[in-house]
Tab-separated table of C-alpha atoms in Angstrom:
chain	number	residue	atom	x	y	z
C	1	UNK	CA	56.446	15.964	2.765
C	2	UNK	CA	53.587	17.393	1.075
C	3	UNK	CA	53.217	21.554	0.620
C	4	UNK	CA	51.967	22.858	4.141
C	5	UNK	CA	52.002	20.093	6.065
C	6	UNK	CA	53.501	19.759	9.023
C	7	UNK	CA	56.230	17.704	10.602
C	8	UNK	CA	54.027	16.272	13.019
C	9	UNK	CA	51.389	15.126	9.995
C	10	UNK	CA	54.276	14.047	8.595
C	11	UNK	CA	55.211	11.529	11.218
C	12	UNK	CA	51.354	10.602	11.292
C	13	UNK	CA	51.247	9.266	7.736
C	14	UNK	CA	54.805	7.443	8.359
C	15	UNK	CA	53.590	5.606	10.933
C	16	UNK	CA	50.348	4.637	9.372
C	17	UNK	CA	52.251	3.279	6.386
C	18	UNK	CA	54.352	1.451	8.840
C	19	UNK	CA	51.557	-0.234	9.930
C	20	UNK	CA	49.615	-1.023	6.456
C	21	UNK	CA	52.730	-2.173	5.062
C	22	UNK	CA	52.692	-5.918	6.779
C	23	UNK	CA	49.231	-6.252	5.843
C	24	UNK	CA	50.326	-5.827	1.856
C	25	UNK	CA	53.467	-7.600	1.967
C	26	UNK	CA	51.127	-11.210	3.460
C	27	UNK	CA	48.212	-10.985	0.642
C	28	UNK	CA	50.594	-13.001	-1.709
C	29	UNK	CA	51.098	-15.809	0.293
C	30	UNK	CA	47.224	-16.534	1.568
C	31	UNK	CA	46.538	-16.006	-2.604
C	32	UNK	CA	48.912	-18.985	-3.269
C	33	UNK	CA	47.261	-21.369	-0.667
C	34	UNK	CA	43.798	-20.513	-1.327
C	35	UNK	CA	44.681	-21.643	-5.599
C	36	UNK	CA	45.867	-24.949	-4.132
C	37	UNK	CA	43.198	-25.806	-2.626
C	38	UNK	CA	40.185	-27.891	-4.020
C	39	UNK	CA	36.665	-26.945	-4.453
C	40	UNK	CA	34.142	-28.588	-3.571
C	41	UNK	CA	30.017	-28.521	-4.958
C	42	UNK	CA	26.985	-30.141	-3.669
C	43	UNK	CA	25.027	-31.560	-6.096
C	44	UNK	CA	21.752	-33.019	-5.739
C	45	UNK	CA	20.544	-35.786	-8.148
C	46	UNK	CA	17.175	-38.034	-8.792
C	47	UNK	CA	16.301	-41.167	-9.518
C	48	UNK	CA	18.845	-42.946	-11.920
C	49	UNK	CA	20.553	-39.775	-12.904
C	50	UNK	CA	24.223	-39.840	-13.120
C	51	UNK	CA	26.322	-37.507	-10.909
C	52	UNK	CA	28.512	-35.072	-12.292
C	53	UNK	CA	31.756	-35.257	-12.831
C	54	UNK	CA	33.880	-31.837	-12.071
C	55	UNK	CA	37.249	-30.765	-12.759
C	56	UNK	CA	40.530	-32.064	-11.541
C	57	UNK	CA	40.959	-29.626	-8.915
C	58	UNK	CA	37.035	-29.907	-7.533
C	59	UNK	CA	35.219	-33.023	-5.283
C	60	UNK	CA	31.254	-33.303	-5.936
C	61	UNK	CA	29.409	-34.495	-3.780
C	62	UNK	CA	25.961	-35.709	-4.640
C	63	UNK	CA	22.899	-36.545	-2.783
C	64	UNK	CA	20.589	-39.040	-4.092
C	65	UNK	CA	16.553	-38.400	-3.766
C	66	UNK	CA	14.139	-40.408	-5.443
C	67	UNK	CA	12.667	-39.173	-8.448
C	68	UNK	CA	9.078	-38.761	-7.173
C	69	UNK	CA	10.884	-35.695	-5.267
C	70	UNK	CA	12.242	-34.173	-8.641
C	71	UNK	CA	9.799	-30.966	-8.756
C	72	UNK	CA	8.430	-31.363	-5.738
C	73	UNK	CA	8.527	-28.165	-2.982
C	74	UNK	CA	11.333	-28.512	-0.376
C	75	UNK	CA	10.158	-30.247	2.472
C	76	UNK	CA	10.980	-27.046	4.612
C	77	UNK	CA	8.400	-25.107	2.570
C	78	UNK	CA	5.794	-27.753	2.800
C	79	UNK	CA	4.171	-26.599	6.088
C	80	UNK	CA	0.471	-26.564	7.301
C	81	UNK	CA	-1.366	-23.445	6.435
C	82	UNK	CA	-1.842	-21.133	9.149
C	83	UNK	CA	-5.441	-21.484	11.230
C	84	UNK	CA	-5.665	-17.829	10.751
C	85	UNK	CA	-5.615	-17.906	6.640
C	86	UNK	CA	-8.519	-18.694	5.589
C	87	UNK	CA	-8.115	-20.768	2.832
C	88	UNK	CA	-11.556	-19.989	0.692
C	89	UNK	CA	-11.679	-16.691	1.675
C	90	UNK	CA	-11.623	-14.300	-1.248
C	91	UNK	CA	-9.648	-11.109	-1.596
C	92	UNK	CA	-12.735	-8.984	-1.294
C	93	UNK	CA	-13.854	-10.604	1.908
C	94	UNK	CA	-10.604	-10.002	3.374
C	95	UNK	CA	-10.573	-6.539	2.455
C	96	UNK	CA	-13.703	-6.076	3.583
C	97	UNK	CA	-12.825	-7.222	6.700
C	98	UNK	CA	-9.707	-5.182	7.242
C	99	UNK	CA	-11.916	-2.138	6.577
C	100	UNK	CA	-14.091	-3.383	8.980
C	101	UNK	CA	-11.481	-3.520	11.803
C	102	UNK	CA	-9.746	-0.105	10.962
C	103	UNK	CA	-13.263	1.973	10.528
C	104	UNK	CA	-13.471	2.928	13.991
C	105	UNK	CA	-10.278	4.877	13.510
C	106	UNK	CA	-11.571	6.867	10.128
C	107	UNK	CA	-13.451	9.853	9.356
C	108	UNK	CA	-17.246	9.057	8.960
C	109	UNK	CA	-17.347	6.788	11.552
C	110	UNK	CA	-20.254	7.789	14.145
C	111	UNK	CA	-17.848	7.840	17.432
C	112	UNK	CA	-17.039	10.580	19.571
C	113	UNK	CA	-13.235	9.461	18.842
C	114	UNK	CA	-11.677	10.602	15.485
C	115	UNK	CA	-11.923	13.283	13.081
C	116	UNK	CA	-15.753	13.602	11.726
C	117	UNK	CA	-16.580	10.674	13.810
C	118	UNK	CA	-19.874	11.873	14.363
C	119	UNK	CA	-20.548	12.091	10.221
C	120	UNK	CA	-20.811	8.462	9.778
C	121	UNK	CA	-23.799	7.809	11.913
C	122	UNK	CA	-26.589	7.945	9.247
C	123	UNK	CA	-23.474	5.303	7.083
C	124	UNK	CA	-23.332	2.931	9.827
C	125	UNK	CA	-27.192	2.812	10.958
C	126	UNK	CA	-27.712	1.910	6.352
C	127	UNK	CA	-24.784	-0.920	7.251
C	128	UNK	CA	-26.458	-2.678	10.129
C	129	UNK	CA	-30.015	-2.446	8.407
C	130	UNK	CA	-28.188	-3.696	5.114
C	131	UNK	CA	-26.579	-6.550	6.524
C	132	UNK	CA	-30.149	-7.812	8.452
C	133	UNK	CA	-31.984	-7.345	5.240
C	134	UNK	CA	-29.643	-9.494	3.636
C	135	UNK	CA	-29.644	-11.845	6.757
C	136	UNK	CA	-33.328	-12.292	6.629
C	137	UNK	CA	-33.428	-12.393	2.643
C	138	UNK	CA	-30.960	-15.548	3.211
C	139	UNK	CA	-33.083	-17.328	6.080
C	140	UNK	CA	-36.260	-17.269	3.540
C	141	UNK	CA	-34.342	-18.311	0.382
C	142	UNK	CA	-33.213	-21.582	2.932
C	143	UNK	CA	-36.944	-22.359	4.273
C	144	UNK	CA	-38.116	-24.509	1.589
């Protein structure tokens, strides 16, 4: 009995190692099956290669793929793009478009909704005039 306890912590701690002690006294006898046992690997080989061989104690099993498949991605990885990725779409654009679709929420944005929504009025009317000029400037450089 430890210094200050008492009898009844005592009896705790008995009966805890009571029931620990089974637990202990099985852990040989699961380690002695599981080292009997035999291991086995998957193995996947291509083309004409040979399959390994393993130790005494292990069983390989290799699948066979032909050898155009040798650095190919797995066919789980090989899906169809998503319709939503754009797949020429540069970084910038898609940047540009995520500030698009969040400026509503930000300071500067000419909306009674916000912080300093009302600041980015004169921004937004240079934007739209901007993005006609450029408009127009593009349906003149395609008349020929």
């Amino acid at each position: 009995m430890r210094r200050g306890d008492s009898p009844r912590m005592h009896r705790l701690r008995f009966a805890l190692a009571l029931a620990v002690a089974p637990l202990f006294l099985a852990l040989p006898a699961h380690a002695e099956e599981d080292a009997s046992s035999s291991r086995t690997i998957n193995v996947t080989v291509y083309g004409n290669d040979a399959c390994p061989q393993g130790a005494p104690d292990e069983i390989v099993v290799c699948a066979r793929q032909p050898e155009t498949e040798r650095y190919r991605i797995p066919k789980k990885l090989r899906g169809k793009r998503k319709k939503d990725d754009a797949a020429g779409a540069s970084w910038a654009s898609r940047v540009e478009g995520l500030e698009e679709a969040s400026r509503p929420m930000r300071p500067g944005s000419c909306s009674a909704s916000g912080s300093f929504g009302q600041t980015g009025c004169v921004q937004s009317m240079l934007r739209q005039w901007f993005a006609e000029k450029r408009q127009k400037n593009a349906e003149e450089d395609a008349i020929p």
